[in-house]
CSV table of C-alpha atoms and ligand atoms in Angstrom, one decimal:
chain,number,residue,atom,x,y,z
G,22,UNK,CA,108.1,3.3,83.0
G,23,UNK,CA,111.5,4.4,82.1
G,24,UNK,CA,112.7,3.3,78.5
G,25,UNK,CA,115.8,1.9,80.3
G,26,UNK,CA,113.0,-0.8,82.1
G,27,UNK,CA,113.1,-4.5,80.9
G,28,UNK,CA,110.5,-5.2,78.8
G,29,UNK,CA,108.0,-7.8,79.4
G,30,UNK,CA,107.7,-10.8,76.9
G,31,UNK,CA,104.2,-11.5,75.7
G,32,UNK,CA,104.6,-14.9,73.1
G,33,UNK,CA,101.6,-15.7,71.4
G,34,UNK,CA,100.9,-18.9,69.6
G,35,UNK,CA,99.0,-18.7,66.7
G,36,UNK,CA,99.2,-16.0,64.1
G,37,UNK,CA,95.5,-16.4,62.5
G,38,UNK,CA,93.0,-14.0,63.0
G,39,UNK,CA,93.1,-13.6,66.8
G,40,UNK,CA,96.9,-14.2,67.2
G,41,UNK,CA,97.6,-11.1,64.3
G,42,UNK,CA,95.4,-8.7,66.0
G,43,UNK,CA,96.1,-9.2,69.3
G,44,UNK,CA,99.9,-8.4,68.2
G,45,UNK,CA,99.1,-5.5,66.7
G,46,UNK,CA,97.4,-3.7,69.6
G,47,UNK,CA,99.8,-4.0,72.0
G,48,UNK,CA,101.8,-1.4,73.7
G,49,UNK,CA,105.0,-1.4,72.1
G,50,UNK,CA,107.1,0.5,74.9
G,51,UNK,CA,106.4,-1.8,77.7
G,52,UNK,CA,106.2,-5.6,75.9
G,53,UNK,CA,108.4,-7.6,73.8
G,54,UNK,CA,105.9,-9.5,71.5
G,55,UNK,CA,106.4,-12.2,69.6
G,56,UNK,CA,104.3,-14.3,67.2
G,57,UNK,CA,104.8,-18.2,66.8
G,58,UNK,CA,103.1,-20.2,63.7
G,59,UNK,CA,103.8,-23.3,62.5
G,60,UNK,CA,103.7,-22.0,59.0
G,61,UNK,CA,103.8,-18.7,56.8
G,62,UNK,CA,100.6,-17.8,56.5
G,63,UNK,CA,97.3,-16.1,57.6
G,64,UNK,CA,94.5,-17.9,56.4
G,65,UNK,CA,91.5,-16.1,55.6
G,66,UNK,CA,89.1,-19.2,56.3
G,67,UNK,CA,85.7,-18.0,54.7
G,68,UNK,CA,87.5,-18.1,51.4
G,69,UNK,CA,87.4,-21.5,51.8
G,70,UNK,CA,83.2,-21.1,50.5
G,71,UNK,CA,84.4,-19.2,47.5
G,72,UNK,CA,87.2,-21.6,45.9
G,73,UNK,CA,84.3,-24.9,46.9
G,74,UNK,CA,81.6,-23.2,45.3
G,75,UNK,CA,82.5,-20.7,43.4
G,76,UNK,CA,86.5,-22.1,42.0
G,77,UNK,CA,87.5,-18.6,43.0
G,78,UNK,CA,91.1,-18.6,42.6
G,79,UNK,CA,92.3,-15.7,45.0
G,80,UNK,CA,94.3,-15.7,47.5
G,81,UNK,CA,93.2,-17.3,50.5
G,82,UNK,CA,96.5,-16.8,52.6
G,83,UNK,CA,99.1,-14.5,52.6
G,84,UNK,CA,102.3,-14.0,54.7
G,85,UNK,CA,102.3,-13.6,58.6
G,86,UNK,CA,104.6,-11.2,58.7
G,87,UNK,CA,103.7,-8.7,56.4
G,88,UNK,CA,100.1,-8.5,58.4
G,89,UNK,CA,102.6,-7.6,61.7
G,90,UNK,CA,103.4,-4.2,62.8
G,91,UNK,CA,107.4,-4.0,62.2
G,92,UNK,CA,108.3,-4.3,65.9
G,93,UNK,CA,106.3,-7.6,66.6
G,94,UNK,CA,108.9,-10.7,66.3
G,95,UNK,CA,107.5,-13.9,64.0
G,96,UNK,CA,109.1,-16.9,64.7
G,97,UNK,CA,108.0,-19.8,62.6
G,98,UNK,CA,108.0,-23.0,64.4
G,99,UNK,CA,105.2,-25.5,65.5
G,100,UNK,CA,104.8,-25.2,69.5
G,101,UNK,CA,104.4,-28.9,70.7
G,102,UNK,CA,104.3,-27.9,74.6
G,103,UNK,CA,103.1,-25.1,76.8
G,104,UNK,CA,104.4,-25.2,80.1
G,105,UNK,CA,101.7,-23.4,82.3
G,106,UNK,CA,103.2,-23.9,85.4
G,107,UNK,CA,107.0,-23.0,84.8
G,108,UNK,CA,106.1,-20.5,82.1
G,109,UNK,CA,107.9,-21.3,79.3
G,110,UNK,CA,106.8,-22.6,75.4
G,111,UNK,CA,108.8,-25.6,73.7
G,112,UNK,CA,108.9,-25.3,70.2
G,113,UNK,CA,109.5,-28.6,68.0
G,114,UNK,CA,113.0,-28.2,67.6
G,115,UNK,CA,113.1,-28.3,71.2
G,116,UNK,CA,114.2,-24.9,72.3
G,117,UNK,CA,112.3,-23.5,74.8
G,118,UNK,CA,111.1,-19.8,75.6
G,119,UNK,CA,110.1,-18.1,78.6
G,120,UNK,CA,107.5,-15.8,78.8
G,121,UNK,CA,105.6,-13.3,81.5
G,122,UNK,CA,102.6,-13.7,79.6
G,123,UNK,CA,101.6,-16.0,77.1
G,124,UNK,CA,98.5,-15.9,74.9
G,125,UNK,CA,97.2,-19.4,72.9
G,126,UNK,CA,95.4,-17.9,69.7
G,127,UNK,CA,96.1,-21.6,67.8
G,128,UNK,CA,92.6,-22.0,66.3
G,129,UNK,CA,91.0,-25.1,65.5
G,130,UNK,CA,91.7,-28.2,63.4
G,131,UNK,CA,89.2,-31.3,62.1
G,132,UNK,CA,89.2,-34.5,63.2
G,133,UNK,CA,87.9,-37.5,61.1
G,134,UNK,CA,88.7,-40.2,63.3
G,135,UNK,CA,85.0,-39.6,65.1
G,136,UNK,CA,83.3,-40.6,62.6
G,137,UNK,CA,83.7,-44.0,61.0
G,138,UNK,CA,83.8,-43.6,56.9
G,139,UNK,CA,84.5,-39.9,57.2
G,140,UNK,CA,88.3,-39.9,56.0
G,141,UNK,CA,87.0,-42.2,52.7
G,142,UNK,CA,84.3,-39.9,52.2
G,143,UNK,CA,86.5,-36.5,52.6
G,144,UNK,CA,88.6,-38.0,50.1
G,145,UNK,CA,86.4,-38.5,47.6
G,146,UNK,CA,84.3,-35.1,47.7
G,147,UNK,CA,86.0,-32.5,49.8
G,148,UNK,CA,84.8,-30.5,52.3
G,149,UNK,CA,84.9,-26.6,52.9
G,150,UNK,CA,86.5,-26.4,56.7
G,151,UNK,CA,89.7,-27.4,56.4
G,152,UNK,CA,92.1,-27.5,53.3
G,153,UNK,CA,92.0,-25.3,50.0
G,154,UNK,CA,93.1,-29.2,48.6
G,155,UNK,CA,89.8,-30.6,49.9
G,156,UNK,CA,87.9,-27.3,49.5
G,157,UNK,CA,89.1,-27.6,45.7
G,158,UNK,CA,87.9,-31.5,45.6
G,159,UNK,CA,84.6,-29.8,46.6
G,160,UNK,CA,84.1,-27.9,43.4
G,161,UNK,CA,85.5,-30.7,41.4
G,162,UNK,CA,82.7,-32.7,43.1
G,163,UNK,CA,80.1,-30.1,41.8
G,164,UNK,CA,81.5,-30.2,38.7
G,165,UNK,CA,81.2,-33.8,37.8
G,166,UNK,CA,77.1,-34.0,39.6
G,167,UNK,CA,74.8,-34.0,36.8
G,168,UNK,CA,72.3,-35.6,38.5
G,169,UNK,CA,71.2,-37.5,42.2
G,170,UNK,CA,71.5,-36.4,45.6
G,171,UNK,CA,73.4,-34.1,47.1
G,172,UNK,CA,74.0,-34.2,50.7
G,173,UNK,CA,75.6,-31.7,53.2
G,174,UNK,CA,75.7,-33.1,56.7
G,175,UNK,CA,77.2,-31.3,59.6
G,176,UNK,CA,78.8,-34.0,61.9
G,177,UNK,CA,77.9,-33.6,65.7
G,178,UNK,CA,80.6,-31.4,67.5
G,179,UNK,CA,82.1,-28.0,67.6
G,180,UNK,CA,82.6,-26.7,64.6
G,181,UNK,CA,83.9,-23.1,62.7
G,182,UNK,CA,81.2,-20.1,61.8
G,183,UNK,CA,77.7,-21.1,62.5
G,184,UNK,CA,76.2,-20.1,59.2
G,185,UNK,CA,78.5,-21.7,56.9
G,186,UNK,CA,77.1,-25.2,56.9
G,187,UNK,CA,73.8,-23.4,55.6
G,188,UNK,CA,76.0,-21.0,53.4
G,189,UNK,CA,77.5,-23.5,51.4
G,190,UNK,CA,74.0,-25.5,51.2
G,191,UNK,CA,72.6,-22.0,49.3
G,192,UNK,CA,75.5,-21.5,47.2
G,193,UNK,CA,75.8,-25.6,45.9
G,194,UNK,CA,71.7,-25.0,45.4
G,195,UNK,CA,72.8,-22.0,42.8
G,196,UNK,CA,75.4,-23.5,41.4
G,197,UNK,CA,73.2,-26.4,40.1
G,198,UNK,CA,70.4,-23.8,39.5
G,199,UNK,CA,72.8,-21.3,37.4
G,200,UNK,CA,73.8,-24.8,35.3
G,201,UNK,CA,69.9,-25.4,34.5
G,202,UNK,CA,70.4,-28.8,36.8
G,203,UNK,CA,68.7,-27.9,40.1
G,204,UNK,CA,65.4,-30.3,38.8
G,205,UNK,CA,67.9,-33.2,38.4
G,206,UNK,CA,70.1,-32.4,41.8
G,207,UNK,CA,68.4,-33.0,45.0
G,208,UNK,CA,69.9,-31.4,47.8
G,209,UNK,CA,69.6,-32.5,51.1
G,210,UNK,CA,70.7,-30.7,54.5
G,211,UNK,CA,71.0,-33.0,57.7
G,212,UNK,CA,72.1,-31.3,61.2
G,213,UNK,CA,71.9,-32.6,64.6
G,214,UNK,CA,70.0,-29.5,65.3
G,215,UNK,CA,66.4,-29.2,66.1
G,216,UNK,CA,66.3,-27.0,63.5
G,217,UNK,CA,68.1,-25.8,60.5
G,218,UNK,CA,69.5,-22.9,61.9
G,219,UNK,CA,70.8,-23.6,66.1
G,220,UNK,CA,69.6,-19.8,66.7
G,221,UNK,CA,65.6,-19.4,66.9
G,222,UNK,CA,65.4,-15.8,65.3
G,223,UNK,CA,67.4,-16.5,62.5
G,224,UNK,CA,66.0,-20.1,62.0
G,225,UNK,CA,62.8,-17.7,61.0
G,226,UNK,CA,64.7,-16.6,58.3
G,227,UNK,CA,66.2,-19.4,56.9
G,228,UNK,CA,63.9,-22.0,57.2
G,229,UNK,CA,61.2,-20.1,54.8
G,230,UNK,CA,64.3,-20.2,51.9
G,231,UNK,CA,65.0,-23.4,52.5
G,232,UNK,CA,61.7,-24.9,51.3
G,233,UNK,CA,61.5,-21.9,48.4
G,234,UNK,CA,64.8,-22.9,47.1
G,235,UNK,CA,63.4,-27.1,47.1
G,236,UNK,CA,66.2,-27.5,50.0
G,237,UNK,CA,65.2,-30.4,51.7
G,238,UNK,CA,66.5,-31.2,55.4
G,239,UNK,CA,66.4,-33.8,58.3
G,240,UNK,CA,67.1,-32.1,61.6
G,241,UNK,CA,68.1,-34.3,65.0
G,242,UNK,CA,70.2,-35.9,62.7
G,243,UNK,CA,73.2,-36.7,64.4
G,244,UNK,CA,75.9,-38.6,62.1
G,245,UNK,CA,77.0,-41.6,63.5
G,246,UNK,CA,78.9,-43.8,60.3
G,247,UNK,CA,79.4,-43.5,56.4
G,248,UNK,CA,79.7,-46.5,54.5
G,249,UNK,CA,81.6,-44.8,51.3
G,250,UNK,CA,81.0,-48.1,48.9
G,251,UNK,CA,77.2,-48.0,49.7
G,252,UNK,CA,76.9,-44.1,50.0
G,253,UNK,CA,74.8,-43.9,52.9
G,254,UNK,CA,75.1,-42.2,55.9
G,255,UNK,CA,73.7,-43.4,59.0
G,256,UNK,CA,72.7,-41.4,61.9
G,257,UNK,CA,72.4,-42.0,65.8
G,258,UNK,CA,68.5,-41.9,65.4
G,259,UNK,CA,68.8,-44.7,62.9
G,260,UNK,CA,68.5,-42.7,60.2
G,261,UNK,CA,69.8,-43.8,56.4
G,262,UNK,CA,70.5,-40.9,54.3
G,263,UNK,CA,71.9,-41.9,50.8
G,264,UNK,CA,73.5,-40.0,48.3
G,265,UNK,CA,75.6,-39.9,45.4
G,266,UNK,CA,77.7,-36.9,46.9
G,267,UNK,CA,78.4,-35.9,50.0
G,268,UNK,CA,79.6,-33.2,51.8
G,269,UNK,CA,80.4,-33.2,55.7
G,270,UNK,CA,81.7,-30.6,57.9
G,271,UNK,CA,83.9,-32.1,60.4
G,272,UNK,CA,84.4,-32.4,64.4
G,273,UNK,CA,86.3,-29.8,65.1
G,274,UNK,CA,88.9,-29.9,68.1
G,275,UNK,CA,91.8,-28.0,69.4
G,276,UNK,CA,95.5,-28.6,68.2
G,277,UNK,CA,97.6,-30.9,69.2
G,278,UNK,CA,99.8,-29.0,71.7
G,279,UNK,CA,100.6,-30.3,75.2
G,280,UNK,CA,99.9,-29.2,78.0
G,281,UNK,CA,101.2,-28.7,82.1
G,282,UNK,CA,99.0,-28.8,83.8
G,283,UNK,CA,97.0,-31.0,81.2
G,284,UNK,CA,93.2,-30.2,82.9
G,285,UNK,CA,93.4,-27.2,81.2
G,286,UNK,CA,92.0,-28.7,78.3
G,287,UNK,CA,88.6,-30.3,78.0
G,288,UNK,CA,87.8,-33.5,76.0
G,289,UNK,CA,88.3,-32.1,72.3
G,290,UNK,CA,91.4,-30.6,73.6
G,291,UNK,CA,89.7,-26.6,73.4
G,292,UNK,CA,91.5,-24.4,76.5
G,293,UNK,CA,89.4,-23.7,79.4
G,294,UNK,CA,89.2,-20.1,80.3
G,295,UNK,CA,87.1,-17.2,82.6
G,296,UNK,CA,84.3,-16.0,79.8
G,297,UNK,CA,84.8,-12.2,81.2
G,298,UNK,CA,88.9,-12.1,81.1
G,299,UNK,CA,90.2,-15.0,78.4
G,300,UNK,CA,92.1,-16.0,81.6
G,301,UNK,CA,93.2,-19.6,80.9
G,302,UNK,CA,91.6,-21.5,84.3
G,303,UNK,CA,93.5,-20.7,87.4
G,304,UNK,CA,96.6,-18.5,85.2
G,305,UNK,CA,96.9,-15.1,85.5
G,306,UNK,CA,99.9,-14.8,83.1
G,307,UNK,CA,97.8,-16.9,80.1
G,308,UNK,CA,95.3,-16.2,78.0
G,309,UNK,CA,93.3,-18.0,75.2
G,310,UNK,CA,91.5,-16.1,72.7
G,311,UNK,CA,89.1,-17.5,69.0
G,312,UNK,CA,88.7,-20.9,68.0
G,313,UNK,CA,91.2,-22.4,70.6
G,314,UNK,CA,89.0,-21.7,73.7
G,315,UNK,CA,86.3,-23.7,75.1
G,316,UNK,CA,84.3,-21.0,76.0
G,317,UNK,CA,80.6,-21.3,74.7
G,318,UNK,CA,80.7,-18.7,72.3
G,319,UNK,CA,80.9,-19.2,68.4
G,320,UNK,CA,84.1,-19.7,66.9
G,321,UNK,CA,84.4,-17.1,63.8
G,322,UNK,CA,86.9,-14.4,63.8
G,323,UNK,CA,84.4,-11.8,64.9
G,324,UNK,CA,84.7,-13.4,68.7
G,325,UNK,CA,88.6,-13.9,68.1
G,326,UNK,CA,88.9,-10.4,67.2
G,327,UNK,CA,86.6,-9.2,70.1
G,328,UNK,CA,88.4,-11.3,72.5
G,329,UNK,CA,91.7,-10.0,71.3
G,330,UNK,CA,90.4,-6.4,72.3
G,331,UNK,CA,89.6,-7.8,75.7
G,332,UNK,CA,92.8,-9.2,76.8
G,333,UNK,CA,94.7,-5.9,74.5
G,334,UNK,CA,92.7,-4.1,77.0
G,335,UNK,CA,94.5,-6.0,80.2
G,336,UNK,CA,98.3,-5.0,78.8
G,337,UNK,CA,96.5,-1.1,77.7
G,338,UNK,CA,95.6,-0.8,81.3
G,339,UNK,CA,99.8,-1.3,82.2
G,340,UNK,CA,100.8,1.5,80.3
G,341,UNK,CA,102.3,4.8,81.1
G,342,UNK,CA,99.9,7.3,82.1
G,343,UNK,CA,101.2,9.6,79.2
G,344,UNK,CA,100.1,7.2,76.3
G,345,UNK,CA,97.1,6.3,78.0
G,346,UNK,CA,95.8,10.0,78.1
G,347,UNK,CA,96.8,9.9,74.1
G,348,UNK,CA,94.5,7.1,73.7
G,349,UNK,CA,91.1,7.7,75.5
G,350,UNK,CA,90.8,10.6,72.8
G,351,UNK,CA,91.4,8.0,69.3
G,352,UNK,CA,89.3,5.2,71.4
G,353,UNK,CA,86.3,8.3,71.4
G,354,UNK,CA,87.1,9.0,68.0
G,355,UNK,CA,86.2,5.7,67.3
G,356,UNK,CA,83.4,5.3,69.0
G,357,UNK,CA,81.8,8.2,67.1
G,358,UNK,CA,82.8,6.9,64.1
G,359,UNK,CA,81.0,3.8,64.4
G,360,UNK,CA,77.8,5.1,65.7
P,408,FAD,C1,84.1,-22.0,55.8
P,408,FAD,C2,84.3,-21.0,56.9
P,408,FAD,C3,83.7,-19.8,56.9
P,408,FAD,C4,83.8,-18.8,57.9
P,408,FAD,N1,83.2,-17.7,57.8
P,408,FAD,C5,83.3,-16.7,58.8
P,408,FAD,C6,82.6,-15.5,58.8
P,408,FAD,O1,81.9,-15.2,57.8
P,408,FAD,N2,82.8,-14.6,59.8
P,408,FAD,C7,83.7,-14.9,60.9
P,408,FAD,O2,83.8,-14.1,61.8
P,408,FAD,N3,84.3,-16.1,60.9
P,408,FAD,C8,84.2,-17.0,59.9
P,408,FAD,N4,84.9,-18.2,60.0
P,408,FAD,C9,85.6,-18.6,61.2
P,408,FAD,C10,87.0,-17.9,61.3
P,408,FAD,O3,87.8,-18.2,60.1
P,408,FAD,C11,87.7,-18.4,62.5
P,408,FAD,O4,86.9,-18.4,63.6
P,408,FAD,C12,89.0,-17.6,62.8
P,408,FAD,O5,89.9,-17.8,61.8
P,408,FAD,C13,89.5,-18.0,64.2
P,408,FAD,O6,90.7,-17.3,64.4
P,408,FAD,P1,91.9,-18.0,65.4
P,408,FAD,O7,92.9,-16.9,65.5
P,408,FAD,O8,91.2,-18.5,66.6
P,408,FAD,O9,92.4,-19.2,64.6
P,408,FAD,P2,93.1,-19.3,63.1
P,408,FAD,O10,92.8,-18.1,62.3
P,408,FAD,O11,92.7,-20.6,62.6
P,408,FAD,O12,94.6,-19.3,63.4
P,408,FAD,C14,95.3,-20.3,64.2
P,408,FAD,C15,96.7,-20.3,63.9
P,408,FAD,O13,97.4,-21.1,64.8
P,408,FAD,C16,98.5,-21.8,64.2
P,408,FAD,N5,98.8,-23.0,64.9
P,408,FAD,C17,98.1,-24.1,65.1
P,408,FAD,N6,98.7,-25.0,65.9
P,408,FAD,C18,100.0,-24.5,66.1
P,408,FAD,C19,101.1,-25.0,66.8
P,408,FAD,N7,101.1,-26.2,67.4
P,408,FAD,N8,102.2,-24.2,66.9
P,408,FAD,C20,102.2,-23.0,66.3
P,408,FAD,N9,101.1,-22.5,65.6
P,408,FAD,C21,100.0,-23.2,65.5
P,408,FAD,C22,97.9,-22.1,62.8
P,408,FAD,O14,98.9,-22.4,61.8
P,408,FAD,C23,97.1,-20.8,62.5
P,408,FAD,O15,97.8,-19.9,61.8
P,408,FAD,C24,84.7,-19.1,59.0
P,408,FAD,C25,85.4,-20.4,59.0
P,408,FAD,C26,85.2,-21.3,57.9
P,408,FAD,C27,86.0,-22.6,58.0
């Protein structure tokens, strides 16, 4: 391709993990990119365990654009439709931009409406998956427990990073241990899993620490209503768990973008897409990569970074033959390196 050629535009929505990386690896010569976020900042979401159980006060964000490569445009607006059909993005102020490929990398967000109590309860302890504000409220909710029960429940739905439900279950059981309080704190673990863990193998694992560590849990519980005044939770299977704190991770579902056509989306608004390509269902210009998709693979940032090298890899296979020969040799490079 000649350097006089028009570049194509690839827009991606979403600078969080999968939106930052993807930018980064694409071939510079042939595309225009361009990053859109509704806000500054890449969030690094594990932190979110350390400030609620730890009060770590790091940084848990930092700026967009100074995670791009120089060439990759950041525009920061909130997109509040994606037109599939016409191929173009509206952002809120209304202005609208084309695209010959766009790629929806616009994560996840919680929603407390599905379960009755759950906004009252968030309020008044905090929770770990979506705010640093209620992550903060977490530790603060730590803080003031001498004594009673602690419970973590993980509300039925999708939700972020499989093992952080159970992470921040064994780092609130240190804290109270560290504090000499762990005989006066019970701690209590309800999932709507048959098991602790969802994945057999490392259920063998967990389950073992779980009863040396005095964790007790109910499993095929599946949350149905909180009353916050009574402090009990109640569960599908008619189930009463009380506490005097508790922590809930929340339904997760996707942003609130629109969409044409809108049956790309499922029912928690997650983007429908080909589990080999990222393809967004029946588009060959659009692609969905990490928490955004409704494929049936965990959201953490290790699948939004792998995806990110799968659809890099359609836009790699475009380029000039000259660059390509330049990269087979780093790609073997790294290969070696990591084995
Ligand atoms: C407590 C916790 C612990 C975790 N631990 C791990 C771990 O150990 N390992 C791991 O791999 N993963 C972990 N994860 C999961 C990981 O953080 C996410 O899976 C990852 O961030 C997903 O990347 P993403 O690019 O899909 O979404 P995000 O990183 O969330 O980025 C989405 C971006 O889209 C933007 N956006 C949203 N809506 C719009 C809009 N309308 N217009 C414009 N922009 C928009 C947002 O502002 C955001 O910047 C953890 C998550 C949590 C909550």
């Amino acid at each position: 391709m000649s350097m006089s050629t028009v570049k194509r535009r690839v827009v991606i929505i979403g600078g969080g993990t999968g939106g930052a990386m993807l930018a980064n690896r694409l071939p510079r010569d042939e595309f225009e990119v361009m990053v859109i976020d509704k806000q500054p900042y890449n969030y690094f979401w594990p932190w979110l365990l350390y400030i609620a159980f730890r009060g770590s006060r790091k940084p848990i964000k930092r700026e967009i654009r100074s995670l791009l490569k120089p060439w990759v445009n950041f525009i920061q607006s909130g997109v509040r439709f994606i037109n599939l059909q016409d191929r173009y993005v509206e952002l809120e102020n209304g202005r609208r931009l084309t695209y010959d490929y766009v790629v929806i990398a616009t994560g996840a967000t919680v929603d407390y409406s599905r379960v009755p109590g759950l906004d009252k309860v968030t309020e008044m302890f905090g929770n770990y998956h979506s705010t640093e504000e209620n992550a903060w409220k977490v530790w603060q909710t730590l803080n003031n427990m001498k004594e009673g029960t602690l419970a973590i429940i993980l509300a039925p739905g999708a939700y972020r990073c499989p093992p952080s439900p159970l992470e921040g279950t064994f780092l609130a059981e240190e804290f109270f241990r560290r504090r000499g309080l762990r005989d006066r704190v019970r701690i209590v673990f309800a999932t709507f899993y048959p098991r602790p863990y969802p994945a057999e193998p490392m259920n063998e694992l967990i389950e073992p620490l779980l009863k040396e560590r005095d964790i007790e849990y109910i499993t095929f519980y599946t949350l149905d209503h909180i009353d916050p005044e009574k402090r009990v939770a109640y569960s599908m299977e008619g189930e009463e768990l009380k506490f005097d704190a508790a922590i809930v991770i929340p339904p997760h579902v996707g942003v609130d973008i629109k969409y044409m056509p809108e049956d790309v989306l499922d029912s928690d608004r997650f983007v429908q897409a080909d589990k080999f390509t990222n393809r967004v269902k029946g588009f060959d210009d659009a692609f969905v990569i990490g928490d955004a998709s409704a494929l049936p693979v965990a959201k953490t940032g290790v699948t939004a970074h792998l995806q990110a090298g799968v659809v890099a890899g359609f836009f790699r296979v475009r380029m000039p033959v000259t660059q390509a020969v330049l990269t087979v040799p780093s790609m073997l490079v790294m290969v070696s390196a990591h084995s």
